[in-house]
Coordinates of C-alpha atoms in Angstrom, one line a residue:
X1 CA -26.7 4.2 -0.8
X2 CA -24.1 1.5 -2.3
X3 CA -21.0 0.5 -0.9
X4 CA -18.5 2.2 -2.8
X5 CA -16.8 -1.4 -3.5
X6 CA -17.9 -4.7 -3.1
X7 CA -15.7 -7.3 -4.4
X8 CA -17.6 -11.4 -4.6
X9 CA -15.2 -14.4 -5.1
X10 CA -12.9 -12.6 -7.7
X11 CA -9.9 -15.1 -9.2
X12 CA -7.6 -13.8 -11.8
X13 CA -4.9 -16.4 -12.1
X14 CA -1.7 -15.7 -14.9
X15 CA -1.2 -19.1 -16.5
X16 CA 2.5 -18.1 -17.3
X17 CA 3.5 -17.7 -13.0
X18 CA 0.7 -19.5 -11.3
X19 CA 0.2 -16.0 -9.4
X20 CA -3.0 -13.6 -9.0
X21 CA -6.1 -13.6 -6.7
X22 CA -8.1 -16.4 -5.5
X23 CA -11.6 -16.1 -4.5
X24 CA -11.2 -12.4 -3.1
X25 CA -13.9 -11.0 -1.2
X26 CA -13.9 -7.1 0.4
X27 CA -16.2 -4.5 1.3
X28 CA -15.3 -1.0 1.5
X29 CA -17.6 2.0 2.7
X30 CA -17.8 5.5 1.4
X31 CA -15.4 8.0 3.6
X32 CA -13.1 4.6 4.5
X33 CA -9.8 3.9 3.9
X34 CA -9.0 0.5 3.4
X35 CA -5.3 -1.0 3.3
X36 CA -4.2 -3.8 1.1
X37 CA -0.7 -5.5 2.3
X38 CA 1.2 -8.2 1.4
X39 CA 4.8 -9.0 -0.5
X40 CA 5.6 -8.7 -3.5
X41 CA 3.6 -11.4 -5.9
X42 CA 1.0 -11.8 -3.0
X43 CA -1.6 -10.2 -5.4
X44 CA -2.2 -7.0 -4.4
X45 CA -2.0 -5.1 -8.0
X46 CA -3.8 -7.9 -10.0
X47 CA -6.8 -7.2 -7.3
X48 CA -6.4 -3.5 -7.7
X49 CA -6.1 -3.8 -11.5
X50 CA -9.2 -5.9 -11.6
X51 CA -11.3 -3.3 -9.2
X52 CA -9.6 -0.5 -11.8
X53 CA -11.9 -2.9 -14.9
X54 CA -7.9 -2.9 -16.6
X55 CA -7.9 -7.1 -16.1
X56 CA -10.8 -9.2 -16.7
X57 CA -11.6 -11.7 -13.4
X58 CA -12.0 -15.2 -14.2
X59 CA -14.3 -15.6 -12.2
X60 CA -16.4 -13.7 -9.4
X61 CA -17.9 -10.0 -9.3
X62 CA -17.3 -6.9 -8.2
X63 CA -19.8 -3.8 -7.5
X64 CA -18.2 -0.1 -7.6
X65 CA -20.6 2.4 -6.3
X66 CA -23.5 0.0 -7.3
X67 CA -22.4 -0.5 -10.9
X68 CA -21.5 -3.8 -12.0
X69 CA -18.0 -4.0 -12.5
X70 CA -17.8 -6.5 -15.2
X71 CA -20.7 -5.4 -17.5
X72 CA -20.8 -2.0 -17.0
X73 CA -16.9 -0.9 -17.0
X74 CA -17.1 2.5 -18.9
X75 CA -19.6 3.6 -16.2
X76 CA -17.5 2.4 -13.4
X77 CA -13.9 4.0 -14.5
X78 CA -16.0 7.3 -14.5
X79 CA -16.3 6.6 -10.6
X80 CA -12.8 5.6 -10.1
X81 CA -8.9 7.3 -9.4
X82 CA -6.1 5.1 -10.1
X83 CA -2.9 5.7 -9.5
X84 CA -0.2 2.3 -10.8
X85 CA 2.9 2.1 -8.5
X86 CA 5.1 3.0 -11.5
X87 CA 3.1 5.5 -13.1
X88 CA 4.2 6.7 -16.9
X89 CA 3.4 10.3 -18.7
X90 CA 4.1 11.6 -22.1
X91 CA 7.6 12.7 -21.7
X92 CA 7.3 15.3 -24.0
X93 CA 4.3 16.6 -22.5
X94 CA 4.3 18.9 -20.1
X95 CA 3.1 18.3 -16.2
X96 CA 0.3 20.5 -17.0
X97 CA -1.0 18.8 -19.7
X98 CA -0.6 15.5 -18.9
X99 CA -2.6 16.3 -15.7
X100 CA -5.2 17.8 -18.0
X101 CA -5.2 14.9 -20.1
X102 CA -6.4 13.1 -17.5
X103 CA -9.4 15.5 -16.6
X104 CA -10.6 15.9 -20.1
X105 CA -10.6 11.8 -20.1
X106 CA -12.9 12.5 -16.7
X107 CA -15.0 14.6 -18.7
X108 CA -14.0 17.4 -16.7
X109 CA -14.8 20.9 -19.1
X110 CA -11.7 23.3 -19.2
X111 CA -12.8 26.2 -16.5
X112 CA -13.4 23.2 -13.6
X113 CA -10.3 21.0 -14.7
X114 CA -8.2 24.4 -14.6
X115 CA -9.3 25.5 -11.4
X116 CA -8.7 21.9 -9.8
X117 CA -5.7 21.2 -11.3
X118 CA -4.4 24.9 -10.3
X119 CA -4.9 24.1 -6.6
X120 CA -3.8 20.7 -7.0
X121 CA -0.2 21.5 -8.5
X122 CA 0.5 24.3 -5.8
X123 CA -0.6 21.9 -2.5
X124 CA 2.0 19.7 -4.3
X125 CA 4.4 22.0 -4.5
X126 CA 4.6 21.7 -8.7
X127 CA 3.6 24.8 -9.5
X128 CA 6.8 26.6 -10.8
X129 CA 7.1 23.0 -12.5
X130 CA 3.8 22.9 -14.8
X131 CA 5.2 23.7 -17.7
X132 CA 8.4 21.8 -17.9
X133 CA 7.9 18.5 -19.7
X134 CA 7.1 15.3 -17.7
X135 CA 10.6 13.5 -18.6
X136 CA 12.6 16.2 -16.6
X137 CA 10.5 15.2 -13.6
X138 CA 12.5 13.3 -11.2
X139 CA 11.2 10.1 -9.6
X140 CA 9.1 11.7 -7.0
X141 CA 7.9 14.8 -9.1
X142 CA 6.1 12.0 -11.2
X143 CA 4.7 10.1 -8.4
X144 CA 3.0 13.4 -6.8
X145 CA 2.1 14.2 -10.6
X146 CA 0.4 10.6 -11.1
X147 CA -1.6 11.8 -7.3
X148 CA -3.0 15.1 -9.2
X149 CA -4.0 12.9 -12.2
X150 CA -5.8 10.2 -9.6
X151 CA -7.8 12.7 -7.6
X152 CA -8.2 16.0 -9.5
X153 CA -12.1 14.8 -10.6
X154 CA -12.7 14.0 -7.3
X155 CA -13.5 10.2 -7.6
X156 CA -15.8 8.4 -5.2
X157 CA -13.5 5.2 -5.4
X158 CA -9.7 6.2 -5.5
X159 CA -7.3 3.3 -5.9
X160 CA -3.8 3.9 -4.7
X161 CA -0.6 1.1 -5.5
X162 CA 2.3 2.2 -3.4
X163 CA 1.1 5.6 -3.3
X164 CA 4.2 7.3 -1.0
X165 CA 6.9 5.4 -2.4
X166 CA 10.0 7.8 -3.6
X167 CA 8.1 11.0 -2.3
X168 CA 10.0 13.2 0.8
X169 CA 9.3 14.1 4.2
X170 CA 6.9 17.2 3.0
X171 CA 5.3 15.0 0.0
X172 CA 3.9 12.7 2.5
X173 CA 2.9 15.2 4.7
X174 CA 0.6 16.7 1.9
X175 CA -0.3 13.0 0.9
X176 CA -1.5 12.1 4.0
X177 CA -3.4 15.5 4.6
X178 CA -5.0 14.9 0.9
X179 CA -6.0 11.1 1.7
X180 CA -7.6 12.2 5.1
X181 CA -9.1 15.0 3.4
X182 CA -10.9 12.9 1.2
X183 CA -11.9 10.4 3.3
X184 CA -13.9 13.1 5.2
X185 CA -15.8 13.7 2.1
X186 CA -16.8 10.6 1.6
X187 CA -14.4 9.6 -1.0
X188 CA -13.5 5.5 -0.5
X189 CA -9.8 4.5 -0.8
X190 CA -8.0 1.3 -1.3
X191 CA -4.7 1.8 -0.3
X192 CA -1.9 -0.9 -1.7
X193 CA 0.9 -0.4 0.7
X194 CA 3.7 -2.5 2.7
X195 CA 4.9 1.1 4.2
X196 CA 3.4 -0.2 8.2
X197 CA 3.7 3.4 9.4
X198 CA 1.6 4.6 6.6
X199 CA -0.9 2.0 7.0
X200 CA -1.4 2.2 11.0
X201 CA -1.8 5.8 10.4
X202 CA -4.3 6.3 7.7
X203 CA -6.6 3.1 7.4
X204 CA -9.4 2.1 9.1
X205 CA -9.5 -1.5 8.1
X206 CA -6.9 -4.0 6.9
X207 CA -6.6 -6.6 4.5
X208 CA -3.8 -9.5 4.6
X209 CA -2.5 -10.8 1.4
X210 CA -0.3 -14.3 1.5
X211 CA 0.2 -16.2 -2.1
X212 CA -3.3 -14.6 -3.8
X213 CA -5.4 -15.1 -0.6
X214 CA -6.9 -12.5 1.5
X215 CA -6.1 -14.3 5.1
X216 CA -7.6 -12.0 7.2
X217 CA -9.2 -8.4 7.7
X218 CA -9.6 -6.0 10.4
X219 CA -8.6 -2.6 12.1
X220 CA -4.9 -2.4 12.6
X221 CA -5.3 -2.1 16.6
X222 CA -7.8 -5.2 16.3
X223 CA -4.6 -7.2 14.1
X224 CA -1.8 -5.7 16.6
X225 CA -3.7 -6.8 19.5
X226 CA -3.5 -10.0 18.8
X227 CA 0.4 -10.1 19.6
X228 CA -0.5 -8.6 23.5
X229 CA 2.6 -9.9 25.5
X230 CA 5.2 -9.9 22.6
X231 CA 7.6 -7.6 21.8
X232 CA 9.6 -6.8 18.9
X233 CA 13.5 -7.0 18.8
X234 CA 15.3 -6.4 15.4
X235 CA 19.4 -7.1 14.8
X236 CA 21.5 -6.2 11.9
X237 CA 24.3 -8.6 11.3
X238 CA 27.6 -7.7 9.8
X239 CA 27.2 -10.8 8.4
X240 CA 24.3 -13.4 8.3
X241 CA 24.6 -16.1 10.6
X242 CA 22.9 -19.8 11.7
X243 CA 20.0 -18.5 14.2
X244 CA 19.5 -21.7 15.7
X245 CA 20.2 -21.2 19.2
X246 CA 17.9 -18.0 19.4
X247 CA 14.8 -20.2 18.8
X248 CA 16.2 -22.5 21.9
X249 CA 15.8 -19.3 24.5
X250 CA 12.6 -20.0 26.5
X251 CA 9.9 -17.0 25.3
X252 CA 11.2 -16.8 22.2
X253 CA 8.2 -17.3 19.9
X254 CA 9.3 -16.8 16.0
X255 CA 12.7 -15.5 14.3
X256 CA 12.3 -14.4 10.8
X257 CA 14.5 -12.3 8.4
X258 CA 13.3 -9.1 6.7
X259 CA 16.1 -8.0 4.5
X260 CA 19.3 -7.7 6.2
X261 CA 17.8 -7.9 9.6
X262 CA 16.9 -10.7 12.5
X263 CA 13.2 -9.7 13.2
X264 CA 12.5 -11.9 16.7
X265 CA 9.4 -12.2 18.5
X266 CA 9.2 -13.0 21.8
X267 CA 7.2 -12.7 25.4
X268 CA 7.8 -9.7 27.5
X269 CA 9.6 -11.2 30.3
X270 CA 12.9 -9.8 31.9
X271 CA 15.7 -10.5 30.7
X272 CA 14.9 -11.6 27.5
X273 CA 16.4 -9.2 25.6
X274 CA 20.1 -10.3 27.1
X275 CA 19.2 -14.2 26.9
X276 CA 18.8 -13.2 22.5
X277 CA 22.2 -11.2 22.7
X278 CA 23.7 -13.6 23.9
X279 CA 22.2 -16.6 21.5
X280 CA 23.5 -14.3 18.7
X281 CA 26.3 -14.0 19.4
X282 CA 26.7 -17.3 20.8
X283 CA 25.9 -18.5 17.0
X284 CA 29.1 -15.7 15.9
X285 CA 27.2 -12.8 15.1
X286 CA 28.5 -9.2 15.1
X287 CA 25.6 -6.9 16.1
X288 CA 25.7 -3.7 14.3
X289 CA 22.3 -2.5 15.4
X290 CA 19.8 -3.6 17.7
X291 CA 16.0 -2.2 18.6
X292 CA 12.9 -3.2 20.6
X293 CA 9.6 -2.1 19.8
X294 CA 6.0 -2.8 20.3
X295 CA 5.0 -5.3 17.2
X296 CA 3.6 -4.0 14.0
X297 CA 1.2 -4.9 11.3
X298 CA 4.5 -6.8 10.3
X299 CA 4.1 -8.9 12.9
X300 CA 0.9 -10.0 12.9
X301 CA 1.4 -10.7 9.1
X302 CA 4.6 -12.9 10.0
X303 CA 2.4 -14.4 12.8
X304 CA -0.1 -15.6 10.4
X305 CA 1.7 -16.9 7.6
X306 CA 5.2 -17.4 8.9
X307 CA 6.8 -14.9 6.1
X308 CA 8.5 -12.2 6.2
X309 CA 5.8 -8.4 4.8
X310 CA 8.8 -7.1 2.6
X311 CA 11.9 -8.6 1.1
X312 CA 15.1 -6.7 1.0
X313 CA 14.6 -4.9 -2.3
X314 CA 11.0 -3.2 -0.6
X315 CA 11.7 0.2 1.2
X316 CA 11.0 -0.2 5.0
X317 CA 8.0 0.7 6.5

């Protein structure tokens, strides 16, 4: 049996901001789920969008459940679930038939669409909501609406950009039931997220993204490992400050900023953690909050390319 994706040297480069994909290359097996990270511009949704047949590479291949991908793109949508990171509806549509929309697009008949799209909109918890028009939906109503839409005709290759963003506590819950869910039935997803958590938790491989290259791949504890003897401390600052003389205490490996916060990396020797306090606030920092943690996919992506996973406008992971 095919792999469910198998993408060969794919380059889509914008002419207008110098920013896409460079010579891509990824496998992903049925039943896996396989996470995409990087910040923003780093060329994550131009590779998804390509995979999806909605951009044309300019050059390289790409294989979805056997079918090529560049010659044969109304066979491979038919395979695929997409779900954009800032999905639209017909606002004066309701949720209901937006989400059937979508089915009948699937060439799902009306009995089978009906009865998935029934369970679908009570896991979610939309139920009372299917028949009130898709512009009273709030933020997070949509994104679970868009999930329905992605999955409902049970796609073998389910494409997810941002996927949890703006949903609550019990909508991931249910999200992350559903993905594993699928996964288990052989259903292959490629999971476009910077939420670490999220990504540690539900995929079985990762990808790296820096500036439209895939730097490297592998399982998050293969990645994490990596960074054995280092440990994590993060400090807010009232007020940013010169970090100079945290780089000059001995251990201290990398500093970095991630938003508003000091992200250091450094060995896991006594005393360490002091010898940073005091740097700071040797350099006149006010220390509203400060953590230590085991490092993160974060970590390892700062490790290899010296920049920060998320900017300050990106919700934390």
């Amino acid at each position: 049996m095919a792999r469910a994706l198998e993408v060969e040297n794919v380059t889509k480069v914008y002419k207008s901001s110098g920013r896409g994909i460079e010579d891509a290359n990824l496998r992903v097996e049925r039943g896996e789920v396989f996470g995409l990270m990087g910040p923003n511009g780093s060329g994550k949704s131009t590779l998804l969008g390509v995979v999806s047949t909605r951009i044309s590479p300019d050059k390289g291949s790409f294989r979805v459940c056997g079918l090529d991908g560049v010659r044969e793109r109304r066979k491979v949508r038919a395979k695929l679930g997409l779900m954009v990171d800032r999905p639209t509806h017909y606002g004066d549509l309701t949720a209901w038939a937006n989400a059937y929309l979508f089915a009948s697009f699937y060439g799902m008949d009306e009995k089978k669409a009906g009865r998935a799209l029934a369970e679908l909109f009570e896991y979610f918890d939309l139920a009372e909501y299917r028949d009130d028009k898709a512009k009273t939906f709030s933020y997070g109503m949509g994104k679970k609406l868009a999930l329905i839409e992605a999955i409902a005709h049970d796609p073998e290759l389910l494409l997810l950009d941002e996927p949890s963003v703006g949903l609550d506590y019990t909508s991931q819950l249910a999200y992350q039931r559903k993905i594993r869910d699928l996964a288990s039935s052989g259903t292959a997803i490629v999971l476009a997220s910077n939420q670490v958590d999220e990504v540690e938790a539900l995929c079985d491989r990762v990808a790296f993204l820096h500036r439209g290259r895939i730097v490297t791949t592998g399982t998050p504890d293969e990645l994490i490992s990596t960074l054995e003897g280092l440990q994590r401390v993060v400090a807010r600052l009232r007020v940013p400050v010169e970090y100079d003389p945290v780089l000059e205490v001995e251990g201290v490996r990398q500093v970095v900023t991630e938003g508003k916060d000091l992200v250091i990396h450094c060995e896991e020797r006594s005393g360490i953690v002091a010898d940073v306090v005091a740097a700071l606030v040797r350099a006149g920092g006010d220390i509203v909050t400060l953590s230590v943690r085991r490092p993160n996919l974060e970590d390892v992506y700062v490790k290899l390319t010296g920049e920060a996973l998320r900017d300050e406008d990106q919700p934390a992971g």
